[in-house]
JSON list of C-alpha atoms in Angstrom, two decimals:
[
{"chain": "A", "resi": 164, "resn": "UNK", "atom": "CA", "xyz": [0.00, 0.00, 0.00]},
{"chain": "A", "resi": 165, "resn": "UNK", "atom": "CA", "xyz": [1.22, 3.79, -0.99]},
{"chain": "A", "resi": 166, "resn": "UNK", "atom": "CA", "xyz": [1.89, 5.71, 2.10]},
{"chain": "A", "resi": 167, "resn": "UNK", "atom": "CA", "xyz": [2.56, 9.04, -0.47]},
{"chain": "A", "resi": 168, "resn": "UNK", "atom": "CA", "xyz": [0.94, 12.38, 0.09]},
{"chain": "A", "resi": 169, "resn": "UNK", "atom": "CA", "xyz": [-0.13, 12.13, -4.00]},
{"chain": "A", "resi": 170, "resn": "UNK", "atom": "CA", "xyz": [-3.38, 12.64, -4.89]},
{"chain": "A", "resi": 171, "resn": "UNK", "atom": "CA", "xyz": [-5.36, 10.81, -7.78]},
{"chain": "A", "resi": 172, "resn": "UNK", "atom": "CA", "xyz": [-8.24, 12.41, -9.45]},
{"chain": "A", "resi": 173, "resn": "UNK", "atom": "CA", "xyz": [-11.29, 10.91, -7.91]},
{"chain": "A", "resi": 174, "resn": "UNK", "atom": "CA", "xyz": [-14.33, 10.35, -11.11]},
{"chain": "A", "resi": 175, "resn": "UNK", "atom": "CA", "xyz": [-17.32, 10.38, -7.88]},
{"chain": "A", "resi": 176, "resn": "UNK", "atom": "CA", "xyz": [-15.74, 13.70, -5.74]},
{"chain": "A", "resi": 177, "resn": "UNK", "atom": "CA", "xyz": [-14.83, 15.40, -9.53]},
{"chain": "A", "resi": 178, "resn": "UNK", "atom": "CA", "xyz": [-11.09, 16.59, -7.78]},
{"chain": "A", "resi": 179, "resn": "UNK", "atom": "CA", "xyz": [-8.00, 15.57, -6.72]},
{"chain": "A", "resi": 180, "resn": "UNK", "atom": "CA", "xyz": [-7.90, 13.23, -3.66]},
{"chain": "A", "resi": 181, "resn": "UNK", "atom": "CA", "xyz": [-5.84, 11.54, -1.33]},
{"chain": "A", "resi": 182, "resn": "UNK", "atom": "CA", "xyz": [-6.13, 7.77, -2.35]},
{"chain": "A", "resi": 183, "resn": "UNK", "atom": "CA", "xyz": [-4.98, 4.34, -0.92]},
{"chain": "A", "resi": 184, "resn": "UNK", "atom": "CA", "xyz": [-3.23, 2.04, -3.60]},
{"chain": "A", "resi": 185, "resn": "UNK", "atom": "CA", "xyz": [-3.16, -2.07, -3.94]},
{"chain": "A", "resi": 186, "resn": "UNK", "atom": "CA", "xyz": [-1.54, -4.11, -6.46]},
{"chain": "A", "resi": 187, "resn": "UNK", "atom": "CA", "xyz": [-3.38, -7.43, -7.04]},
{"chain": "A", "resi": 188, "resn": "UNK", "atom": "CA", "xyz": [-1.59, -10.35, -9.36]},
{"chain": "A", "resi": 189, "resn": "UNK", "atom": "CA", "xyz": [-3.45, -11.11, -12.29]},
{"chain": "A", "resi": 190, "resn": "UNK", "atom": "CA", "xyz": [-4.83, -14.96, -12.18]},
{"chain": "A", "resi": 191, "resn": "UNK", "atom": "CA", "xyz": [-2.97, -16.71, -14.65]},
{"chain": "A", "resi": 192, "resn": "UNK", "atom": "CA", "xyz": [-4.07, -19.39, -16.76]},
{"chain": "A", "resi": 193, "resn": "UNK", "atom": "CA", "xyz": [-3.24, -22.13, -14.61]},
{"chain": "A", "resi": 194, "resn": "UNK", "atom": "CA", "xyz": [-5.06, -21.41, -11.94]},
{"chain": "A", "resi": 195, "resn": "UNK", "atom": "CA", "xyz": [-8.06, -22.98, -13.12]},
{"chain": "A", "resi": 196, "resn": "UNK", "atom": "CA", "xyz": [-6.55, -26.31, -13.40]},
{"chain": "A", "resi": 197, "resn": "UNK", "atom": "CA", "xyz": [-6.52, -28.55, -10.60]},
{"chain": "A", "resi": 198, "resn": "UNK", "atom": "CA", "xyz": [-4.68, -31.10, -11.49]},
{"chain": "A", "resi": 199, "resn": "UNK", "atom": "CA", "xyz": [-1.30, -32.33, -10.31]},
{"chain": "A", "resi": 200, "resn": "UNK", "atom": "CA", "xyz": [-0.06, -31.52, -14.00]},
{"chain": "A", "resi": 201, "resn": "UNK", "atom": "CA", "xyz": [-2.02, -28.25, -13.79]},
{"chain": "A", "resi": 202, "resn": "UNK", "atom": "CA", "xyz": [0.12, -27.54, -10.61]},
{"chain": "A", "resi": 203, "resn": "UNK", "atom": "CA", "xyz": [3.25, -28.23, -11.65]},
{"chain": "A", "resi": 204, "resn": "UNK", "atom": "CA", "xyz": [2.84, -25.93, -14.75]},
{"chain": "A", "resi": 205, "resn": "UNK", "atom": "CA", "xyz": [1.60, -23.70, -12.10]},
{"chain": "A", "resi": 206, "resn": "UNK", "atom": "CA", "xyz": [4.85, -23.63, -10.08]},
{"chain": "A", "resi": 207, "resn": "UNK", "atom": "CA", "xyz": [7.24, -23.38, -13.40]},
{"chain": "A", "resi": 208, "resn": "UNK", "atom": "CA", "xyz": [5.32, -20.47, -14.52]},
{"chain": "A", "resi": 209, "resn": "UNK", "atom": "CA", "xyz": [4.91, -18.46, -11.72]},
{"chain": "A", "resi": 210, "resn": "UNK", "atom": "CA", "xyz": [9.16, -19.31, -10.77]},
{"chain": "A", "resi": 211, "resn": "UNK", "atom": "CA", "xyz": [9.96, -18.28, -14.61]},
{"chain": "A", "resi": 212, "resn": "UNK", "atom": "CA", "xyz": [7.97, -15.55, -14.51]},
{"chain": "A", "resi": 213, "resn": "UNK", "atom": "CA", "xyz": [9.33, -14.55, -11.07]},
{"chain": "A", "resi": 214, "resn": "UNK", "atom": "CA", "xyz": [7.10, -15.37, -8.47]},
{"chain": "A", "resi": 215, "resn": "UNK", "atom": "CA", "xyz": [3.90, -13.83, -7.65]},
{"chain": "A", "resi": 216, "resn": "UNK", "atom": "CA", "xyz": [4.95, -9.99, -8.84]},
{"chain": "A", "resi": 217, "resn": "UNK", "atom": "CA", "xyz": [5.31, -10.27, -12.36]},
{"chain": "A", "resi": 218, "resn": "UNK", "atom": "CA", "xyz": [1.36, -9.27, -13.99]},
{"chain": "A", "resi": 219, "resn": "UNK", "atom": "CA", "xyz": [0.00, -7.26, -11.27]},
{"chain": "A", "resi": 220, "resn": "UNK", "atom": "CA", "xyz": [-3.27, -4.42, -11.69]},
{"chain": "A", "resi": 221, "resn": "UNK", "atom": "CA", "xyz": [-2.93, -1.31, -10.06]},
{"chain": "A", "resi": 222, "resn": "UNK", "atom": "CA", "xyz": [-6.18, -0.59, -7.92]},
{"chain": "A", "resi": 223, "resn": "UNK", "atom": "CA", "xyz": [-6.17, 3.03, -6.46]},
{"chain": "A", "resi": 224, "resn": "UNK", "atom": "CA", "xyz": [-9.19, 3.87, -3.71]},
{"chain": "A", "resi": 225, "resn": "UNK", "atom": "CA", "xyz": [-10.54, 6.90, -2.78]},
{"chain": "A", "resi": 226, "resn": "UNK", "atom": "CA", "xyz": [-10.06, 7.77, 0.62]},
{"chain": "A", "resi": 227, "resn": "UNK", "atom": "CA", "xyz": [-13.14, 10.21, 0.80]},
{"chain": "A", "resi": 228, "resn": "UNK", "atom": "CA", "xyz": [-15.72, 8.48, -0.82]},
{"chain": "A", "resi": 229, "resn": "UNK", "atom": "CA", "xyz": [-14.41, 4.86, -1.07]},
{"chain": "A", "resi": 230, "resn": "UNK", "atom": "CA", "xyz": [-14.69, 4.41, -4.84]},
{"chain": "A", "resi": 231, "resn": "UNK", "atom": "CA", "xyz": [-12.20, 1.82, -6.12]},
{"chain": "A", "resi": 232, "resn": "UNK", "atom": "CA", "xyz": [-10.85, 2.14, -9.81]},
{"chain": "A", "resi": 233, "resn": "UNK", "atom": "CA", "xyz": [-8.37, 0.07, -11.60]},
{"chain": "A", "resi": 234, "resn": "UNK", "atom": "CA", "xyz": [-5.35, 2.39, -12.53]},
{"chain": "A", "resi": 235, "resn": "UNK", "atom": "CA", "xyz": [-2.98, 0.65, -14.72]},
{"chain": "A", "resi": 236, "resn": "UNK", "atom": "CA", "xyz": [-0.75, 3.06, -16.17]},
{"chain": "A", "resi": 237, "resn": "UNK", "atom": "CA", "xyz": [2.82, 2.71, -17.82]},
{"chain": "A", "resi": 238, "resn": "UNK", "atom": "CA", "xyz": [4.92, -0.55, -19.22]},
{"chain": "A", "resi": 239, "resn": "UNK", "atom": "CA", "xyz": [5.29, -1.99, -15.71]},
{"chain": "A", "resi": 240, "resn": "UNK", "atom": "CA", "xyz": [0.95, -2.61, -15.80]},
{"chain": "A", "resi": 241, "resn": "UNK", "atom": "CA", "xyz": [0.62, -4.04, -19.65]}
]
C-alpha cells in the first residue's frame, strides 16, 4: 500500500484526492486447473515468470468516498 501524500483524481468527488493504492496479481491461466499436471505448470510459470509480482493491476481507492478504480498506467501494468 502507498503511504505518499499524492493525490489521484477521484471520477465520484470530480477533484484531486488523497487515495490508498493495492496491487493485485493477475490470475494466470493455470489457476483454473486442478490437477497435479495443472500444478506443476503452475509452479514453473509463476518461478519463470518470477514469483507472484510479475502481472499485477494497479487498484487506487478513494479515501473520501471509497470508490475503487483500476489504474494501470505505464509498461510496468501491460
Amino acid at each position: 500500500m502507498s503511504l505518499s501524500s499524492d493525490a489521484h483524481f477521484c471520477k465520484k468527488c470530480q477533484k484531486d484526492t488523497p487515495y490508498s493504492e493495492i496491487l493485485v496479481r493477475k490470475p494466470s491461466k493455470y489457476d483454473t486447473d486442478r490437477s497435479v499436471i495443472g500444478r506443476i505448470k503452475l509452479f514453473a510459470h509463476t518461478f519463470i515468470n518470477g514469483g507472484n509480482y510479475h502481472d499485477m493491476d494497479r487498484y487506487v481507492t478513494c479515501k473520501v468516498c471509497g470508490l475503487k478504480e483500476l489504474d494501470n498506467k505505464g509498461q510496468e501494468h501491460e
